[in-house]
PDB file of C-alpha atoms and ligand atoms in Angstrom:
ATOM      1  CA  MET A 167      96.868 102.621  90.313  1.00  0.00           C
ATOM      2  CA  LEU A 168      97.191 104.981  93.252  1.00  0.00           C
ATOM      3  CA  ASN A 169     100.576 106.458  94.058  1.00  0.00           C
ATOM      4  CA  ILE A 170     101.009 107.666  97.646  1.00  0.00           C
ATOM      5  CA  SER A 171     103.892 109.800  98.950  1.00  0.00           C
ATOM      6  CA  ILE A 172     104.288 110.478 102.630  1.00  0.00           C
ATOM      7  CA  ILE A 173     105.083 114.056 103.683  1.00  0.00           C
ATOM      8  CA  LYS A 174     106.235 114.753 107.229  1.00  0.00           C
ATOM      9  CA  CYS A 175     104.735 117.970 108.590  1.00  0.00           C
ATOM     10  CA  LEU A 176     104.939 119.968 111.817  1.00  0.00           C
ATOM     11  CA  THR A 177     106.324 117.791 114.638  1.00  0.00           C
ATOM     12  CA  ASP A 178     104.741 114.431 114.005  1.00  0.00           C
ATOM     13  CA  ASN A 179     101.988 114.883 111.404  1.00  0.00           C
ATOM     14  CA  TYR A 180     101.709 113.092 108.099  1.00  0.00           C
ATOM     15  CA  SER A 181     100.160 114.525 104.972  1.00  0.00           C
ATOM     16  CA  TYR A 182      99.715 112.173 102.030  1.00  0.00           C
ATOM     17  CA  LEU A 183     100.178 113.234  98.427  1.00  0.00           C
ATOM     18  CA  LEU A 184      98.112 111.074  96.079  1.00  0.00           C
ATOM     19  CA  LYS A 185      98.170 110.555  92.365  1.00  0.00           C
ATOM     20  CA  ASP A 186      95.776 108.436  90.378  1.00  0.00           C
ATOM     21  CA  GLU A 187      98.148 107.250  87.679  1.00  0.00           C
ATOM     22  CA  ILE A 188      95.552 106.536  85.001  1.00  0.00           C
ATOM     23  CA  THR A 189      93.902 109.953  85.042  1.00  0.00           C
ATOM     24  CA  ASN A 190      96.743 112.107  86.436  1.00  0.00           C
ATOM     25  CA  THR A 191      94.475 113.224  89.268  1.00  0.00           C
ATOM     26  CA  VAL A 192      96.433 114.692  92.198  1.00  0.00           C
ATOM     27  CA  GLY A 193      95.263 115.165  95.774  1.00  0.00           C
ATOM     28  CA  ILE A 194      96.536 115.776  99.268  1.00  0.00           C
ATOM     29  CA  VAL A 195      95.146 114.169 102.415  1.00  0.00           C
ATOM     30  CA  ASP A 196      95.262 116.429 105.504  1.00  0.00           C
ATOM     31  CA  PRO A 197      97.713 119.162 104.468  1.00  0.00           C
ATOM     32  CA  SER A 198      99.036 120.278 107.858  1.00  0.00           C
ATOM     33  CA  GLU A 199     100.928 123.255 106.494  1.00  0.00           C
ATOM     34  CA  PHE A 200     101.328 124.974 103.144  1.00  0.00           C
ATOM     35  CA  THR A 201     105.082 125.333 102.608  1.00  0.00           C
ATOM     36  CA  THR A 202     106.214 121.772 103.338  1.00  0.00           C
ATOM     37  CA  VAL A 203     103.419 120.231 101.331  1.00  0.00           C
ATOM     38  CA  ASP A 204     103.717 122.661  98.428  1.00  0.00           C
ATOM     39  CA  LYS A 205     107.425 121.923  98.042  1.00  0.00           C
ATOM     40  CA  GLU A 206     106.512 118.304  97.248  1.00  0.00           C
ATOM     41  CA  ILE A 207     103.661 119.279  94.949  1.00  0.00           C
ATOM     42  CA  GLU A 208     105.949 121.639  93.001  1.00  0.00           C
ATOM     43  CA  LYS A 209     108.620 118.963  92.759  1.00  0.00           C
ATOM     44  CA  LYS A 210     106.342 116.137  91.693  1.00  0.00           C
ATOM     45  CA  TYR A 211     103.166 117.262  89.966  1.00  0.00           C
ATOM     46  CA  LYS A 212     102.751 121.062  89.841  1.00  0.00           C
ATOM     47  CA  LYS A 213      98.989 120.633  90.174  1.00  0.00           C
ATOM     48  CA  LEU A 214      96.479 119.745  92.876  1.00  0.00           C
ATOM     49  CA  ASP A 215      92.925 118.717  92.084  1.00  0.00           C
ATOM     50  CA  PHE A 216      91.687 117.774  95.568  1.00  0.00           C
ATOM     51  CA  ILE A 217      92.363 118.649  99.186  1.00  0.00           C
ATOM     52  CA  ILE A 218      90.941 115.836 101.285  1.00  0.00           C
ATOM     53  CA  ASN A 219      90.354 116.385 105.022  1.00  0.00           C
ATOM     54  CA  THR A 220      89.637 113.652 107.571  1.00  0.00           C
ATOM     55  CA  HIS A 221      88.583 116.168 110.256  1.00  0.00           C
ATOM     56  CA  HIS A 222      88.622 119.850 111.162  1.00  0.00           C
ATOM     57  CA  HIS A 223      91.656 120.111 113.477  1.00  0.00           C
ATOM     58  CA  ASP A 224      94.242 122.737 112.488  1.00  0.00           C
ATOM     59  CA  ASP A 225      97.077 120.252 112.107  1.00  0.00           C
ATOM     60  CA  HIS A 226      95.066 118.550 109.338  1.00  0.00           C
ATOM     61  CA  ILE A 227      93.739 121.562 107.441  1.00  0.00           C
ATOM     62  CA  GLY A 228      96.472 124.193 107.995  1.00  0.00           C
ATOM     63  CA  GLY A 229      97.484 124.267 104.317  1.00  0.00           C
ATOM     64  CA  ASN A 230      93.957 124.168 102.889  1.00  0.00           C
ATOM     65  CA  LEU A 231      93.329 127.771 101.874  1.00  0.00           C
ATOM     66  CA  GLU A 232      96.747 128.631 100.445  1.00  0.00           C
ATOM     67  CA  LEU A 233      96.789 125.408  98.435  1.00  0.00           C
ATOM     68  CA  LYS A 234      93.262 125.997  97.173  1.00  0.00           C
ATOM     69  CA  GLU A 235      94.148 129.505  96.125  1.00  0.00           C
ATOM     70  CA  LYS A 236      97.338 128.458  94.349  1.00  0.00           C
ATOM     71  CA  TYR A 237      95.989 125.382  92.538  1.00  0.00           C
ATOM     72  CA  ASN A 238      92.258 126.050  92.424  1.00  0.00           C
ATOM     73  CA  SER A 239      91.707 122.714  94.180  1.00  0.00           C
ATOM     74  CA  LYS A 240      88.442 121.373  95.527  1.00  0.00           C
ATOM     75  CA  ILE A 241      88.213 120.825  99.284  1.00  0.00           C
ATOM     76  CA  VAL A 242      86.624 117.511 100.201  1.00  0.00           C
ATOM     77  CA  CYS A 243      85.437 116.744 103.744  1.00  0.00           C
ATOM     78  CA  SER A 244      82.701 115.388 105.939  1.00  0.00           C
ATOM     79  CA  PHE A 245      79.196 116.845 105.735  1.00  0.00           C
ATOM     80  CA  HIS A 246      79.481 117.540 109.487  1.00  0.00           C
ATOM     81  CA  ASP A 247      82.492 119.801 108.924  1.00  0.00           C
ATOM     82  CA  LYS A 248      80.756 121.989 106.361  1.00  0.00           C
ATOM     83  CA  GLY A 249      81.164 125.530 107.699  1.00  0.00           C
ATOM     84  CA  VAL A 250      83.689 124.381 110.297  1.00  0.00           C
ATOM     85  CA  ILE A 251      86.310 123.819 107.591  1.00  0.00           C
ATOM     86  CA  LYS A 252      86.324 126.931 105.408  1.00  0.00           C
ATOM     87  CA  ASN A 253      85.577 127.094 101.664  1.00  0.00           C
ATOM     88  CA  THR A 254      84.746 123.427 101.192  1.00  0.00           C
ATOM     89  CA  ASP A 255      83.433 122.152  97.849  1.00  0.00           C
ATOM     90  CA  ILE A 256      82.433 118.529  98.369  1.00  0.00           C
ATOM     91  CA  ASN A 257      80.757 117.448 101.623  1.00  0.00           C
ATOM     92  CA  LEU A 258      80.312 113.740 102.062  1.00  0.00           C
ATOM     93  CA  ARG A 259      78.216 111.471 104.255  1.00  0.00           C
ATOM     94  CA  ASP A 260      78.794 107.976 105.570  1.00  0.00           C
ATOM     95  CA  GLY A 261      78.794 105.482 102.710  1.00  0.00           C
ATOM     96  CA  ASP A 262      79.213 108.112  99.988  1.00  0.00           C
ATOM     97  CA  LYS A 263      81.538 107.379  97.096  1.00  0.00           C
ATOM     98  CA  PHE A 264      84.277 109.841  96.262  1.00  0.00           C
ATOM     99  CA  SER A 265      85.843 109.272  92.843  1.00  0.00           C
ATOM    100  CA  PHE A 266      89.469 110.288  92.765  1.00  0.00           C
ATOM    101  CA  GLY A 267      90.182 109.789  89.076  1.00  0.00           C
ATOM    102  CA  LYS A 268      89.759 106.057  88.564  1.00  0.00           C
ATOM    103  CA  THR A 269      90.336 105.342  92.244  1.00  0.00           C
ATOM    104  CA  ASP A 270      87.099 105.050  94.189  1.00  0.00           C
ATOM    105  CA  PHE A 271      86.998 105.940  97.853  1.00  0.00           C
ATOM    106  CA  GLN A 272      84.244 105.070 100.253  1.00  0.00           C
ATOM    107  CA  VAL A 273      83.579 107.593 103.016  1.00  0.00           C
ATOM    108  CA  ILE A 274      83.298 106.001 106.446  1.00  0.00           C
ATOM    109  CA  HIS A 275      81.976 108.209 109.233  1.00  0.00           C
ATOM    110  CA  ILE A 276      84.080 107.467 112.300  1.00  0.00           C
ATOM    111  CA  PRO A 277      83.094 109.911 115.085  1.00  0.00           C
ATOM    112  CA  GLY A 278      84.831 110.052 118.454  1.00  0.00           C
ATOM    113  CA  HIS A 279      87.984 112.137 118.070  1.00  0.00           C
ATOM    114  CA  THR A 280      85.702 114.735 116.472  1.00  0.00           C
ATOM    115  CA  LEU A 281      82.018 114.323 115.656  1.00  0.00           C
ATOM    116  CA  GLY A 282      82.487 114.729 111.915  1.00  0.00           C
ATOM    117  CA  HIS A 283      85.613 112.631 111.522  1.00  0.00           C
ATOM    118  CA  VAL A 284      85.679 110.514 108.363  1.00  0.00           C
ATOM    119  CA  ALA A 285      88.009 107.930 106.885  1.00  0.00           C
ATOM    120  CA  PHE A 286      88.602 107.527 103.162  1.00  0.00           C
ATOM    121  CA  TYR A 287      88.746 103.865 102.226  1.00  0.00           C
ATOM    122  CA  SER A 288      89.560 102.439  98.820  1.00  0.00           C
ATOM    123  CA  LYS A 289      88.736  98.778  98.384  1.00  0.00           C
ATOM    124  CA  GLY A 290      90.491  98.699  95.007  1.00  0.00           C
ATOM    125  CA  ALA A 291      93.694 100.375  96.184  1.00  0.00           C
ATOM    126  CA  LYS A 292      93.469  98.546  99.548  1.00  0.00           C
ATOM    127  CA  VAL A 293      94.175 101.657 101.590  1.00  0.00           C
ATOM    128  CA  ILE A 294      92.457 103.672 104.280  1.00  0.00           C
ATOM    129  CA  PHE A 295      93.259 107.191 105.456  1.00  0.00           C
ATOM    130  CA  SER A 296      92.230 107.002 109.090  1.00  0.00           C
ATOM    131  CA  GLY A 297      93.196 110.482 110.336  1.00  0.00           C
ATOM    132  CA  ASP A 298      93.290 110.683 114.128  1.00  0.00           C
ATOM    133  CA  THR A 299      90.945 107.768 114.770  1.00  0.00           C
ATOM    134  CA  LEU A 300      93.025 104.635 114.294  1.00  0.00           C
ATOM    135  CA  PHE A 301      96.776 105.061 114.733  1.00  0.00           C
ATOM    136  CA  SER A 302      99.437 102.442 114.340  1.00  0.00           C
ATOM    137  CA  LEU A 303      99.454 100.602 117.696  1.00  0.00           C
ATOM    138  CA  GLY A 304      96.939 103.033 119.127  1.00  0.00           C
ATOM    139  CA  CYS A 305      93.869 105.166 118.677  1.00  0.00           C
ATOM    140  CA  GLY A 306      93.046 108.861 118.854  1.00  0.00           C
ATOM    141  CA  ARG A 307      91.969 110.810 121.881  1.00  0.00           C
ATOM    142  CA  ILE A 308      88.269 111.311 122.370  1.00  0.00           C
ATOM    143  CA  PHE A 309      87.590 115.031 122.161  1.00  0.00           C
ATOM    144  CA  GLU A 310      84.063 115.551 120.854  1.00  0.00           C
ATOM    145  CA  GLY A 311      82.454 112.147 120.858  1.00  0.00           C
ATOM    146  CA  SER A 312      81.766 109.400 123.392  1.00  0.00           C
ATOM    147  CA  PHE A 313      83.770 106.288 124.179  1.00  0.00           C
ATOM    148  CA  GLU A 314      80.978 104.283 122.600  1.00  0.00           C
ATOM    149  CA  GLN A 315      81.240 106.259 119.347  1.00  0.00           C
ATOM    150  CA  MET A 316      85.014 105.883 119.203  1.00  0.00           C
ATOM    151  CA  PHE A 317      84.738 102.179 119.929  1.00  0.00           C
ATOM    152  CA  SER A 318      82.222 101.552 117.160  1.00  0.00           C
ATOM    153  CA  SER A 319      84.233 103.714 114.746  1.00  0.00           C
ATOM    154  CA  ILE A 320      87.257 101.533 115.371  1.00  0.00           C
ATOM    155  CA  GLU A 321      85.131  98.403 114.989  1.00  0.00           C
ATOM    156  CA  LYS A 322      84.126  99.625 111.502  1.00  0.00           C
ATOM    157  CA  ILE A 323      87.769  99.766 110.453  1.00  0.00           C
ATOM    158  CA  LYS A 324      88.424  96.433 112.140  1.00  0.00           C
ATOM    159  CA  ASN A 325      85.963  94.758 109.766  1.00  0.00           C
ATOM    160  CA  LEU A 326      87.736  95.816 106.560  1.00  0.00           C
ATOM    161  CA  PRO A 327      89.853  93.307 104.593  1.00  0.00           C
ATOM    162  CA  THR A 328      92.979  92.507 106.615  1.00  0.00           C
ATOM    163  CA  ASP A 329      95.342  93.383 103.753  1.00  0.00           C
ATOM    164  CA  THR A 330      94.178  97.023 103.877  1.00  0.00           C
ATOM    165  CA  LEU A 331      97.063  99.434 104.455  1.00  0.00           C
ATOM    166  CA  ILE A 332      96.430 102.061 107.117  1.00  0.00           C
ATOM    167  CA  TYR A 333      97.715 105.613 106.632  1.00  0.00           C
ATOM    168  CA  CYS A 334      97.084 107.588 109.821  1.00  0.00           C
ATOM    169  CA  GLY A 335      97.526 111.227 110.791  1.00  0.00           C
ATOM    170  CA  HIS A 336     100.505 111.082 113.134  1.00  0.00           C
ATOM    171  CA  GLU A 337     103.777 109.294 113.848  1.00  0.00           C
ATOM    172  CA  TYR A 338     102.830 108.119 117.328  1.00  0.00           C
ATOM    173  CA  THR A 339     103.760 104.471 116.831  1.00  0.00           C
ATOM    174  CA  GLU A 340     106.747 104.293 119.184  1.00  0.00           C
ATOM    175  CA  LYS A 341     104.934 105.934 122.101  1.00  0.00           C
ATOM    176  CA  ASN A 342     101.856 103.829 121.412  1.00  0.00           C
ATOM    177  CA  GLY A 343     104.031 100.719 121.481  1.00  0.00           C
ATOM    178  CA  GLU A 344     105.328 101.586 124.944  1.00  0.00           C
ATOM    179  CA  PHE A 345     101.807 101.745 126.301  1.00  0.00           C
ATOM    180  CA  ALA A 346     100.662  98.637 124.408  1.00  0.00           C
ATOM    181  CA  ILE A 347     103.462  96.455 125.753  1.00  0.00           C
ATOM    182  CA  SER A 348     102.768  97.612 129.316  1.00  0.00           C
ATOM    183  CA  ILE A 349      99.352  95.951 128.976  1.00  0.00           C
ATOM    184  CA  ASP A 350      99.802  93.202 126.372  1.00  0.00           C
ATOM    185  CA  ASP A 351     103.130  92.189 127.876  1.00  0.00           C
ATOM    186  CA  GLN A 352     103.255  88.615 126.602  1.00  0.00           C
ATOM    187  CA  ASN A 353     102.505  89.446 122.973  1.00  0.00           C
ATOM    188  CA  LYS A 354     105.535  88.244 120.982  1.00  0.00           C
ATOM    189  CA  ILE A 355     104.333  89.752 117.692  1.00  0.00           C
ATOM    190  CA  LEU A 356     103.986  93.106 119.440  1.00  0.00           C
ATOM    191  CA  LYS A 357     107.539  92.840 120.796  1.00  0.00           C
ATOM    192  CA  GLU A 358     108.823  92.141 117.282  1.00  0.00           C
ATOM    193  CA  ARG A 359     106.887  95.062 115.835  1.00  0.00           C
ATOM    194  CA  ILE A 360     108.195  97.443 118.489  1.00  0.00           C
ATOM    195  CA  LYS A 361     111.739  96.478 117.457  1.00  0.00           C
ATOM    196  CA  ASN A 362     110.983  97.010 113.762  1.00  0.00           C
ATOM    197  CA  VAL A 363     109.355 100.359 114.426  1.00  0.00           C
ATOM    198  CA  ALA A 364     112.311 101.524 116.531  1.00  0.00           C
ATOM    199  CA  SER A 365     114.746 100.688 113.754  1.00  0.00           C
ATOM    200  CA  LYS A 366     112.643 102.520 111.149  1.00  0.00           C
ATOM    201  CA  ILE A 367     112.381 105.622 113.307  1.00  0.00           C
ATOM    202  CA  LYS A 368     116.130 105.506 113.976  1.00  0.00           C
ATOM    203  CA  GLN A 369     116.727 105.596 110.220  1.00  0.00           C
ATOM    204  CA  GLY A 370     114.383 108.556 109.900  1.00  0.00           C
ATOM    205  CA  LEU A 371     111.752 106.459 108.119  1.00  0.00           C
ATOM    206  CA  PRO A 372     108.012 106.550 108.821  1.00  0.00           C
ATOM    207  CA  SER A 373     106.458 103.541 110.570  1.00  0.00           C
ATOM    208  CA  ILE A 374     103.468 104.083 108.254  1.00  0.00           C
ATOM    209  CA  PRO A 375     101.700 102.439 106.477  1.00  0.00           C
ATOM    210  CA  VAL A 376     100.836  99.324 108.440  1.00  0.00           C
ATOM    211  CA  SER A 377      98.511  96.528 107.411  1.00  0.00           C
ATOM    212  CA  LEU A 378      95.263  95.948 109.262  1.00  0.00           C
ATOM    213  CA  LYS A 379      96.446  92.371 109.830  1.00  0.00           C
ATOM    214  CA  ASP A 380      99.481  93.590 111.790  1.00  0.00           C
ATOM    215  CA  GLU A 381      97.302  95.968 113.764  1.00  0.00           C
ATOM    216  CA  LEU A 382      94.833  93.213 114.632  1.00  0.00           C
ATOM    217  CA  ASP A 383      97.740  91.238 116.089  1.00  0.00           C
ATOM    218  CA  THR A 384      99.295  94.112 118.025  1.00  0.00           C
ATOM    219  CA  ASN A 385      97.009  97.115 118.582  1.00  0.00           C
ATOM    220  CA  ILE A 386      95.411  96.654 122.016  1.00  0.00           C
ATOM    221  CA  PHE A 387      92.488  98.908 121.089  1.00  0.00           C
ATOM    222  CA  LEU A 388      91.560  96.310 118.449  1.00  0.00           C
ATOM    223  CA  ARG A 389      92.040  93.478 120.926  1.00  0.00           C
ATOM    224  CA  CYS A 390      89.546  94.342 123.649  1.00  0.00           C
ATOM    225  CA  GLU A 391      88.171  90.788 123.638  1.00  0.00           C
ATOM    226  CA  ASN A 392      91.625  89.275 124.245  1.00  0.00           C
ATOM    227  CA  GLN A 393      91.604  87.198 127.422  1.00  0.00           C
ATOM    228  CA  LYS A 394      95.168  88.046 128.453  1.00  0.00           C
ATOM    229  CA  ILE A 395      94.517  91.762 128.116  1.00  0.00           C
ATOM    230  CA  LYS A 396      91.295  91.425 130.095  1.00  0.00           C
ATOM    231  CA  SER A 397      93.062  89.496 132.865  1.00  0.00           C
ATOM    232  CA  LYS A 398      95.861  92.044 133.013  1.00  0.00           C
ATOM    233  CA  LEU A 399      93.238  94.744 133.596  1.00  0.00           C
ATOM    234  CA  GLN A 400      91.357  92.505 136.061  1.00  0.00           C
ATOM    235  CA  MET A 401      88.330  92.787 133.803  1.00  0.00           C
ATOM    236  CA  ASP A 402      87.724  89.139 132.948  1.00  0.00           C
ATOM    237  CA  ASN A 403      83.962  89.497 132.659  1.00  0.00           C
ATOM    238  CA  ALA A 404      83.839  92.970 131.172  1.00  0.00           C
ATOM    239  CA  SER A 405      82.425  93.845 127.755  1.00  0.00           C
ATOM    240  CA  LYS A 406      84.630  94.951 124.849  1.00  0.00           C
ATOM    241  CA  LEU A 407      83.398  98.519 125.267  1.00  0.00           C
ATOM    242  CA  GLU A 408      84.278  98.504 128.969  1.00  0.00           C
ATOM    243  CA  VAL A 409      87.767  97.218 128.187  1.00  0.00           C
ATOM    244  CA  PHE A 410      88.168  99.818 125.438  1.00  0.00           C
ATOM    245  CA  THR A 411      87.082 102.617 127.797  1.00  0.00           C
ATOM    246  CA  LYS A 412      89.531 101.449 130.445  1.00  0.00           C
ATOM    247  CA  LEU A 413      92.388 101.294 127.919  1.00  0.00           C
ATOM    248  CA  ARG A 414      91.633 104.728 126.505  1.00  0.00           C
ATOM    249  CA  ASN A 415      91.511 106.245 130.017  1.00  0.00           C
ATOM    250  CA  LEU A 416      94.783 104.565 130.984  1.00  0.00           C
ATOM    251  CA  LYS A 417      96.428 105.811 127.775  1.00  0.00           C
ATOM    252  CA  ASP A 418      95.311 109.392 128.523  1.00  0.00           C
ATOM    253  CA  GLN A 419      97.297 109.213 131.760  1.00  0.00           C
ATOM    254  CA  PHE A 420     100.265 107.249 130.384  1.00  0.00           C
TER     255      PHE A 420
HETATM  256 ZN1  LIG B 108      92.966 115.714 115.338  1.00  0.00          ZN
HETATM  257 FE1  LIG B 109      95.969 115.499 114.513  1.00  0.00          FE
END
């Protein structure tokens, strides 16, 4: 069994502290900063076997070196980020298996936000760490890749089992919801979700994780073939990629 604790970092980042219960393996996904994350590690486990990075941005690796030094952890990241992320130990390619104790992760290369961006997906634990590629009710900005790359990266996640829980890199859900409802304005499930998210945030709770099923119903970036969305954009005959590109451009200006 995989135990996951959510740690709020910086303004709106999430780091995830993992423990494989059977083997007492401990890891952290995307440690944004040392102090906040280490407080939790000290409190809970007092050890850290792995530092797992989805991509090279500072808000995802900020705690890497201090944590590695303190706990002698191994840094795990994409093959593409070797040299970009300092002092890495395990560099993985698309389709590679990463064994975290008895929990197996599959590495999925999902370029777009950055070229080396990866997701860590566990079929057994039914979770995916999606970094800054797929957010709840949204998707990441395209910095290094193309729209086409980002679109196909998101399609890869879209094809996973629908009961997969998504753990993403930021708490952007409320803002994403505002944009989503401006486009998908008749979506009743989306309206309900926006209410639920607002009440969680009000209580100081994370809106994460969210199931892929809920995202398929409400995340417009996963719904580029939806006829109502296409009509709203006056793109009735456009391809999914064209709709995706339009949505991503509109979101950048929202
Ligand atoms: Zn990023
Ligand atoms: Fe980020």
